[in-house]
PDB file of C-alpha atoms in Angstrom:
ATOM      1  CA  MET A1470     -51.506 -20.138  19.465  1.00 48.00           C
ATOM      2  CA  LYS A1471     -51.712 -18.972  16.060  1.00 51.00           C
ATOM      3  CA  MET A1472     -49.827 -15.447  15.376  1.00 48.00           C
ATOM      4  CA  THR A1473     -51.367 -12.801  12.702  1.00 56.00           C
ATOM      5  CA  LEU A1474     -48.646 -12.084  10.085  1.00 47.00           C
ATOM      6  CA  LYS A1475     -48.547  -8.627  11.270  1.00 53.00           C
ATOM      7  CA  ALA A1476     -47.998 -10.500  14.646  1.00 51.00           C
ATOM      8  CA  VAL A1477     -44.641 -12.242  12.759  1.00 43.00           C
ATOM      9  CA  PHE A1478     -43.483  -8.914  10.967  1.00 43.00           C
ATOM     10  CA  ARG A1479     -43.387  -6.998  14.796  1.00 56.00           C
ATOM     11  CA  SER A1480     -41.429 -10.182  16.476  1.00 53.00           C
ATOM     12  CA  ALA A1481     -38.930 -10.639  13.433  1.00 48.00           C
ATOM     13  CA  ILE A1482     -38.344  -6.194  13.894  1.00 47.00           C
ATOM     14  CA  VAL A1483     -38.244  -6.764  17.442  1.00 45.00           C
ATOM     15  CA  ALA A1484     -35.398  -9.846  17.417  1.00 48.00           C
ATOM     16  CA  MET A1485     -33.169  -7.479  14.912  1.00 45.00           C
ATOM     17  CA  VAL A1486     -33.454  -4.398  16.571  1.00 42.00           C
ATOM     18  CA  ALA A1487     -32.344  -6.327  19.788  1.00 45.00           C
ATOM     19  CA  LEU A1488     -29.759  -8.338  17.387  1.00 42.00           C
ATOM     20  CA  ALA A1489     -28.287  -4.763  16.143  1.00 44.00           C
ATOM     21  CA  THR A1490     -28.230  -3.569  19.756  1.00 45.00           C
ATOM     22  CA  ALA A1491     -26.064  -6.373  21.145  1.00 46.00           C
ATOM     23  CA  VAL A1492     -23.575  -6.482  18.413  1.00 44.00           C
ATOM     24  CA  PRO A1493     -21.906  -2.725  18.489  1.00 49.00           C
ATOM     25  CA  ALA A1494     -20.655  -1.910  15.323  1.00 57.00           C
ATOM     26  CA  MET A1495     -16.855  -1.932  14.204  1.00 64.00           C
ATOM     27  CA  ALA A1496     -15.049   1.521  14.316  1.00 76.00           C
ATOM     28  CA  ASP A1497     -14.166   3.396  11.309  1.00 94.00           C
ATOM     29  CA  GLU A1498     -10.670   4.396  10.644  1.00 96.00           C
ATOM     30  CA  VAL A1499      -9.265   6.109   7.533  1.00 96.00           C
ATOM     31  CA  VAL A1500      -5.466   6.140   6.523  1.00 97.00           C
ATOM     32  CA  THR A1501      -3.841   7.967   4.127  1.00 97.00           C
ATOM     33  CA  VAL A1502      -0.393   8.467   2.086  1.00 97.00           C
ATOM     34  CA  ASP A1503       1.543  10.736   5.310  1.00 96.00           C
ATOM     35  CA  TYR A1504       5.115  11.631   4.650  1.00 95.00           C
ATOM     36  CA  THR A1505       4.515  12.796   8.519  1.00 96.00           C
ATOM     37  CA  GLN A1506       3.995   9.026   9.601  1.00 96.00           C
ATOM     38  CA  ASN A1507       7.065   6.567  10.318  1.00 97.00           C
ATOM     39  CA  TRP A1508       7.650   4.974   7.501  1.00 98.00           C
ATOM     40  CA  ILE A1509       9.158   1.390   7.443  1.00 97.00           C
ATOM     41  CA  GLY A1510      10.459  -1.011   4.607  1.00 97.00           C
ATOM     42  CA  PHE A1511      10.807  -5.003   4.828  1.00 97.00           C
ATOM     43  CA  MET A1512      12.379  -6.599   1.658  1.00 97.00           C
ATOM     44  CA  ASN A1513      11.852 -10.386   0.944  1.00 97.00           C
ATOM     45  CA  VAL A1514      14.577 -11.814  -1.590  1.00 98.00           C
ATOM     46  CA  PHE A1515      14.088 -14.690  -3.376  1.00 98.00           C
ATOM     47  CA  ASP A1516      16.143 -16.323  -6.402  1.00 97.00           C
ATOM     48  CA  ARG A1517      14.850 -14.771  -9.957  1.00 96.00           C
ATOM     49  CA  ASN A1518      13.996 -17.577 -12.688  1.00 95.00           C
ATOM     50  CA  THR A1519      15.074 -17.073 -15.977  1.00 91.00           C
ATOM     51  CA  ASP A1520      11.476 -15.776 -16.906  1.00 92.00           C
ATOM     52  CA  GLY A1521      11.762 -13.470 -14.497  1.00 91.00           C
ATOM     53  CA  THR A1522       9.349 -15.222 -11.416  1.00 94.00           C
ATOM     54  CA  PRO A1523      10.488 -15.584  -8.365  1.00 96.00           C
ATOM     55  CA  GLY A1524      12.370 -18.872  -7.367  1.00 97.00           C
ATOM     56  CA  GLY A1525      13.896 -20.035  -4.056  1.00 97.00           C
ATOM     57  CA  PHE A1526      13.257 -18.127  -0.653  1.00 98.00           C
ATOM     58  CA  GLN A1527      16.659 -16.708   0.267  1.00 97.00           C
ATOM     59  CA  PHE A1528      15.612 -14.122   3.407  1.00 97.00           C
ATOM     60  CA  GLY A1529      13.714 -11.725   4.350  1.00 96.00           C
ATOM     61  CA  SER A1530      14.985  -8.837   6.708  1.00 96.00           C
ATOM     62  CA  GLY A1531      14.056  -5.069   7.442  1.00 96.00           C
ATOM     63  CA  TRP A1532      15.333  -2.507   5.027  1.00 95.00           C
ATOM     64  CA  GLY A1533      15.816   1.626   5.221  1.00 93.00           C
ATOM     65  CA  PHE A1534      12.705   3.092   3.542  1.00 94.00           C
ATOM     66  CA  ASN A1535      14.829   4.765   0.813  1.00 91.00           C
ATOM     67  CA  ASP A1536      16.602   1.514   0.398  1.00 91.00           C
ATOM     68  CA  LEU A1537      13.618  -0.134  -1.417  1.00 92.00           C
ATOM     69  CA  THR A1538      13.692   2.170  -3.401  1.00 92.00           C
ATOM     70  CA  ALA A1539      11.228   4.932  -2.082  1.00 96.00           C
ATOM     71  CA  GLU A1540      11.218   8.356  -1.139  1.00 96.00           C
ATOM     72  CA  PHE A1541       8.685  11.394  -0.277  1.00 97.00           C
ATOM     73  CA  VAL A1542       9.206  14.497  -2.597  1.00 96.00           C
ATOM     74  CA  GLY A1543       7.246  16.848  -0.908  1.00 95.00           C
ATOM     75  CA  ASP A1544       4.242  15.141  -0.064  1.00 95.00           C
ATOM     76  CA  GLU A1545       4.073  12.512  -3.141  1.00 97.00           C
ATOM     77  CA  LEU A1546       6.090   9.348  -2.360  1.00 98.00           C
ATOM     78  CA  ILE A1547       7.951   8.010  -5.341  1.00 97.00           C
ATOM     79  CA  LEU A1548       8.699   4.054  -5.880  1.00 98.00           C
ATOM     80  CA  GLY A1549      11.521   2.594  -7.836  1.00 96.00           C
ATOM     81  CA  PRO A1550      12.728  -0.239  -8.697  1.00 95.00           C
ATOM     82  CA  ASN A1551      15.013  -1.871  -6.133  1.00 93.00           C
ATOM     83  CA  THR A1552      18.876  -1.265  -6.431  1.00 93.00           C
ATOM     84  CA  ILE A1553      21.756  -2.519  -4.994  1.00 93.00           C
ATOM     85  CA  GLY A1554      25.161  -1.765  -5.220  1.00 92.00           C
ATOM     86  CA  ASP A1555      27.025  -4.806  -4.002  1.00 94.00           C
ATOM     87  CA  PRO A1556      28.190  -6.167  -7.508  1.00 95.00           C
ATOM     88  CA  ASP A1557      28.539  -9.548  -6.275  1.00 96.00           C
ATOM     89  CA  PRO A1558      27.502 -12.360  -8.509  1.00 96.00           C
ATOM     90  CA  PHE A1559      24.898 -13.633  -5.662  1.00 97.00           C
ATOM     91  CA  TRP A1560      22.911 -10.033  -6.791  1.00 97.00           C
ATOM     92  CA  TYR A1561      23.422  -9.492 -10.524  1.00 97.00           C
ATOM     93  CA  ILE A1562      24.281 -12.161 -13.475  1.00 95.00           C
ATOM     94  CA  GLY A1563      28.202 -11.911 -14.391  1.00 94.00           C
ATOM     95  CA  GLY A1564      28.605  -9.151 -11.266  1.00 95.00           C
ATOM     96  CA  GLY A1565      26.726  -5.542 -10.521  1.00 94.00           C
ATOM     97  CA  ALA A1566      28.041  -3.052 -13.502  1.00 94.00           C
ATOM     98  CA  PRO A1567      25.806  -0.684 -15.590  1.00 94.00           C
ATOM     99  CA  GLY A1568      23.611  -2.889 -18.047  1.00 93.00           C
ATOM    100  CA  ALA A1569      23.904  -6.183 -15.617  1.00 94.00           C
ATOM    101  CA  GLN A1570      21.001  -8.720 -15.400  1.00 94.00           C
ATOM    102  CA  GLY A1571      19.671  -8.704 -11.493  1.00 95.00           C
ATOM    103  CA  ASN A1572      19.657 -12.267 -10.367  1.00 96.00           C
ATOM    104  CA  LYS A1573      17.235 -11.763  -7.170  1.00 97.00           C
ATOM    105  CA  PHE A1574      13.877 -11.098  -7.288  1.00 98.00           C
ATOM    106  CA  MET A1575      12.722  -8.472  -4.644  1.00 97.00           C
ATOM    107  CA  ASP A1576       9.646  -8.051  -2.408  1.00 98.00           C
ATOM    108  CA  ALA A1577       9.988  -4.736  -1.321  1.00 98.00           C
ATOM    109  CA  ASN A1578       7.383  -3.354   1.236  1.00 98.00           C
ATOM    110  CA  ALA A1579       6.794  -0.047   2.353  1.00 98.00           C
ATOM    111  CA  PHE A1580       4.583   1.186   4.825  1.00 98.00           C
ATOM    112  CA  VAL A1581       3.433   2.069   8.428  1.00 98.00           C
ATOM    113  CA  GLN A1582       2.646   0.180  11.191  1.00 98.00           C
ATOM    114  CA  VAL A1583       0.266   0.028  13.756  1.00 97.00           C
ATOM    115  CA  THR A1584       0.589  -1.804  16.833  1.00 97.00           C
ATOM    116  CA  ASP A1585      -3.092  -2.086  18.583  1.00 95.00           C
ATOM    117  CA  GLY A1586      -3.893   1.046  17.658  1.00 95.00           C
ATOM    118  CA  LEU A1587      -6.357   0.084  14.240  1.00 97.00           C
ATOM    119  CA  SER A1588      -7.154  -3.387  15.872  1.00 96.00           C
ATOM    120  CA  GLY A1589     -10.996  -4.379  15.844  1.00 96.00           C
ATOM    121  CA  MET A1590     -11.903  -1.383  13.353  1.00 96.00           C
ATOM    122  CA  ASN A1591     -12.750  -0.970   9.565  1.00 97.00           C
ATOM    123  CA  VAL A1592      -9.584   0.728   8.295  1.00 98.00           C
ATOM    124  CA  THR A1593      -9.780   2.363   4.986  1.00 98.00           C
ATOM    125  CA  PHE A1594      -6.611   3.007   2.775  1.00 98.00           C
ATOM    126  CA  GLU A1595      -6.917   6.102   0.586  1.00 97.00           C
ATOM    127  CA  GLY A1596      -4.812   8.032  -1.689  1.00 97.00           C
ATOM    128  CA  VAL A1597      -4.533   8.956  -5.236  1.00 98.00           C
ATOM    129  CA  VAL A1598      -1.902   7.369  -7.829  1.00 98.00           C
ATOM    130  CA  ASN A1599      -1.069  10.131 -10.007  1.00 97.00           C
ATOM    131  CA  ASP A1600       1.321   8.321 -12.154  1.00 96.00           C
ATOM    132  CA  ASN A1601       2.721   4.751 -12.827  1.00 98.00           C
ATOM    133  CA  THR A1602       5.189   3.629 -15.401  1.00 98.00           C
ATOM    134  CA  PHE A1603       6.505   0.624 -14.220  1.00 98.00           C
ATOM    135  CA  THR A1604       7.856  -1.568 -17.046  1.00 96.00           C
ATOM    136  CA  THR A1605       6.645  -5.330 -17.293  1.00 95.00           C
ATOM    137  CA  ALA A1606       9.937  -5.818 -14.953  1.00 95.00           C
ATOM    138  CA  HIS A1607       8.286  -5.184 -12.220  1.00 97.00           C
ATOM    139  CA  VAL A1608       4.737  -4.949 -10.591  1.00 97.00           C
ATOM    140  CA  GLY A1609       3.245  -2.621  -7.818  1.00 97.00           C
ATOM    141  CA  SER A1610       0.551  -3.082  -5.118  1.00 98.00           C
ATOM    142  CA  ILE A1611      -1.347  -1.217  -2.673  1.00 98.00           C
ATOM    143  CA  PHE A1612      -2.364  -3.234   0.579  1.00 98.00           C
ATOM    144  CA  ILE A1613      -3.511  -3.087   4.173  1.00 98.00           C
ATOM    145  CA  ARG A1614      -2.211  -6.303   6.149  1.00 98.00           C
ATOM    146  CA  ASP A1615      -3.320  -7.556   9.981  1.00 98.00           C
ATOM    147  CA  PHE A1616      -0.557  -9.703  11.598  1.00 98.00           C
ATOM    148  CA  ALA A1617      -1.046 -11.834  14.821  1.00 97.00           C
ATOM    149  CA  PRO A1618       1.193 -10.651  17.569  1.00 97.00           C
ATOM    150  CA  ASP A1619       4.000 -13.240  16.622  1.00 97.00           C
ATOM    151  CA  PHE A1620       3.711 -12.045  12.929  1.00 96.00           C
ATOM    152  CA  SER A1621       2.906 -16.022  12.332  1.00 96.00           C
ATOM    153  CA  THR A1622      -0.338 -15.339  10.117  1.00 96.00           C
ATOM    154  CA  PHE A1623      -2.590 -12.294   8.818  1.00 96.00           C
ATOM    155  CA  ASN A1624      -5.052 -11.383   6.920  1.00 97.00           C
ATOM    156  CA  GLU A1625      -4.900  -9.013   3.764  1.00 98.00           C
ATOM    157  CA  VAL A1626      -6.381  -7.007   1.190  1.00 98.00           C
ATOM    158  CA  SER A1627      -4.785  -5.195  -1.985  1.00 98.00           C
ATOM    159  CA  THR A1628      -5.289  -3.309  -5.236  1.00 98.00           C
ATOM    160  CA  ALA A1629      -2.926  -2.879  -8.309  1.00 98.00           C
ATOM    161  CA  ILE A1630      -1.318   0.813  -8.329  1.00 98.00           C
ATOM    162  CA  THR A1631      -3.286   2.120 -11.112  1.00 97.00           C
ATOM    163  CA  PRO A1632      -3.174   5.600 -11.696  1.00 97.00           C
ATOM    164  CA  GLY A1633      -6.164   7.513  -9.832  1.00 97.00           C
ATOM    165  CA  ASP A1634      -7.998   7.307  -6.914  1.00 97.00           C
ATOM    166  CA  PHE A1635      -8.022   4.306  -4.798  1.00 97.00           C
ATOM    167  CA  SER A1636      -9.682   3.048  -1.475  1.00 97.00           C
ATOM    168  CA  ILE A1637      -9.208  -0.431   0.112  1.00 98.00           C
ATOM    169  CA  THR A1638     -10.898  -1.366   3.396  1.00 98.00           C
ATOM    170  CA  LEU A1639     -10.032  -4.051   5.832  1.00 98.00           C
ATOM    171  CA  ALA A1640     -12.174  -5.318   8.963  1.00 98.00           C
ATOM    172  CA  THR A1641      -9.258  -5.964  11.281  1.00 97.00           C
ATOM    173  CA  ASP A1642      -9.274  -8.585  14.302  1.00 97.00           C
ATOM    174  CA  ALA A1643     -10.202  -7.152  17.600  1.00 95.00           C
ATOM    175  CA  GLY A1644      -7.137  -9.500  19.317  1.00 91.00           C
ATOM    176  CA  ALA A1645      -4.503  -7.733  21.388  1.00 95.00           C
ATOM    177  CA  GLY A1646      -1.370  -6.718  20.219  1.00 96.00           C
ATOM    178  CA  ARG A1647      -2.285  -7.253  16.172  1.00 97.00           C
ATOM    179  CA  HIS A1648      -0.091  -5.382  14.015  1.00 98.00           C
ATOM    180  CA  VAL A1649      -1.718  -3.282  11.015  1.00 98.00           C
ATOM    181  CA  GLN A1650       0.369  -2.418   8.187  1.00 98.00           C
ATOM    182  CA  TYR A1651      -0.830  -0.070   5.138  1.00 98.00           C
ATOM    183  CA  GLY A1652       1.617   0.946   2.629  1.00 98.00           C
ATOM    184  CA  PHE A1653       2.928  -0.369  -1.239  1.00 98.00           C
ATOM    185  CA  ASN A1654       4.808  -3.239  -2.392  1.00 98.00           C
ATOM    186  CA  VAL A1655       6.951  -3.356  -5.629  1.00 98.00           C
ATOM    187  CA  GLN A1656       8.136  -6.528  -6.985  1.00 97.00           C
ATOM    188  CA  GLY A1657      10.436  -7.337  -9.454  1.00 97.00           C
ATOM    189  CA  GLU A1658      14.195  -7.840 -10.420  1.00 96.00           C
ATOM    190  CA  ASN A1659      16.726  -5.793  -8.939  1.00 96.00           C
ATOM    191  CA  VAL A1660      18.424  -3.188 -11.451  1.00 96.00           C
ATOM    192  CA  TRP A1661      21.972  -1.735 -11.042  1.00 96.00           C
ATOM    193  CA  VAL A1662      21.867   1.963 -10.019  1.00 93.00           C
ATOM    194  CA  THR A1663      22.504   3.472 -13.496  1.00 93.00           C
ATOM    195  CA  ASP A1664      19.351   1.754 -14.963  1.00 94.00           C
ATOM    196  CA  VAL A1665      16.672   2.608 -12.963  1.00 92.00           C
ATOM    197  CA  GLY A1666      15.722   5.184 -15.110  1.00 91.00           C
ATOM    198  CA  ALA A1667      14.569   2.679 -17.853  1.00 94.00           C
ATOM    199  CA  PHE A1668      12.577   0.614 -15.573  1.00 96.00           C
ATOM    200  CA  GLY A1669       9.732   3.217 -14.531  1.00 97.00           C
ATOM    201  CA  THR A1670       8.617   4.494 -10.957  1.00 97.00           C
ATOM    202  CA  ALA A1671       4.745   5.186  -8.936  1.00 98.00           C
ATOM    203  CA  ALA A1672       3.942   8.157  -7.777  1.00 98.00           C
ATOM    204  CA  ILE A1673       1.550   8.298  -5.232  1.00 98.00           C
ATOM    205  CA  ARG A1674       0.219  10.773  -2.659  1.00 97.00           C
ATOM    206  CA  ALA A1675      -2.788  11.778  -0.111  1.00 95.00           C
ATOM    207  CA  VAL A1676      -6.290  12.624  -1.356  1.00 87.00           C
ATOM    208  CA  PRO A1677      -6.362  16.350  -1.406  1.00 80.00           C
ATOM    209  CA  GLU A1678      -8.691  17.765   1.803  1.00 67.00           C
ATOM    210  CA  PRO A1679     -11.942  18.962   0.800  1.00 62.00           C
ATOM    211  CA  ALA A1680     -10.738  22.788   1.642  1.00 46.00           C
ATOM    212  CA  SER A1681      -7.745  22.236  -0.810  1.00 44.00           C
ATOM    213  CA  ALA A1682     -10.035  21.121  -3.650  1.00 45.00           C
ATOM    214  CA  MET A1683     -12.084  23.813  -3.044  1.00 46.00           C
ATOM    215  CA  VAL A1684      -9.312  26.186  -3.739  1.00 46.00           C
ATOM    216  CA  LEU A1685      -7.999  24.950  -6.598  1.00 48.00           C
ATOM    217  CA  GLY A1686     -11.232  24.748  -7.916  1.00 50.00           C
ATOM    218  CA  LEU A1687     -11.594  28.617  -7.209  1.00 50.00           C
ATOM    219  CA  ILE A1688      -8.066  29.432  -8.381  1.00 45.00           C
ATOM    220  CA  GLY A1689      -9.564  27.363 -12.076  1.00 50.00           C
ATOM    221  CA  VAL A1690     -12.413  29.256 -12.089  1.00 48.00           C
ATOM    222  CA  GLY A1691     -10.282  32.482 -11.823  1.00 48.00           C
ATOM    223  CA  LEU A1692      -8.277  32.031 -14.128  1.00 44.00           C
ATOM    224  CA  VAL A1693     -11.097  31.114 -16.685  1.00 44.00           C
ATOM    225  CA  THR A1694     -12.572  34.186 -15.750  1.00 42.00           C
ATOM    226  CA  ARG A1695      -9.042  36.032 -16.848  1.00 45.00           C
ATOM    227  CA  ARG A1696      -8.800  35.149 -19.670  1.00 43.00           C
ATOM    228  CA  ARG A1697     -11.854  35.659 -20.976  1.00 42.00           C
ATOM    229  CA  ARG A1698     -11.272  39.462 -19.885  1.00 42.00           C
ATOM    230  CA  GLY A1699      -8.173  39.592 -21.738  1.00 42.00           C
TER     231      GLY A1699
END
């Protein structure tokens, strides 16, 4: 029996509708740079090659959030190059002191971790990079990572820390016990504490709520009006 072209189209539409009904859409979740969350630190340490690139892996371990270096000033997150106060030559060429060259390549990670709560979703991490003055000695990135329960493997999406709005999305695995992390990564040499200013920082905050943006706009209009009257 021959089918008309109209009948073929109708059958195709029915099949697509049935498929869409059978496969539920993934939920969406938006996360941001929220100082009220529990921010975690983790550091991977490598030898530092003479050209500044990472050499052999030394160790990885949990670090205090502020030790990365990272801190919230109000609702703004400030990221800096990692500094270590230990003068041992393991950390600094010739020993730690003002002006000493870092002897290690540091991979600092500051993040929020959610176990199970963000699994099987389209997770979007968004915010605003107010400023990035890092020199070429350090590079920063924004990431979402979806780890297996034993942390043996992970999926990742990332983008560079660049001034302006950012928004990245990762479709996370629906498996039980998975850990989703969203946050920031800073890589580069360790720097003696008195020398960090010369290496720059990055400043990041959440996207303003629509109501807040509207208020700021109205304040700006008021200022313009007032100036015109004067």
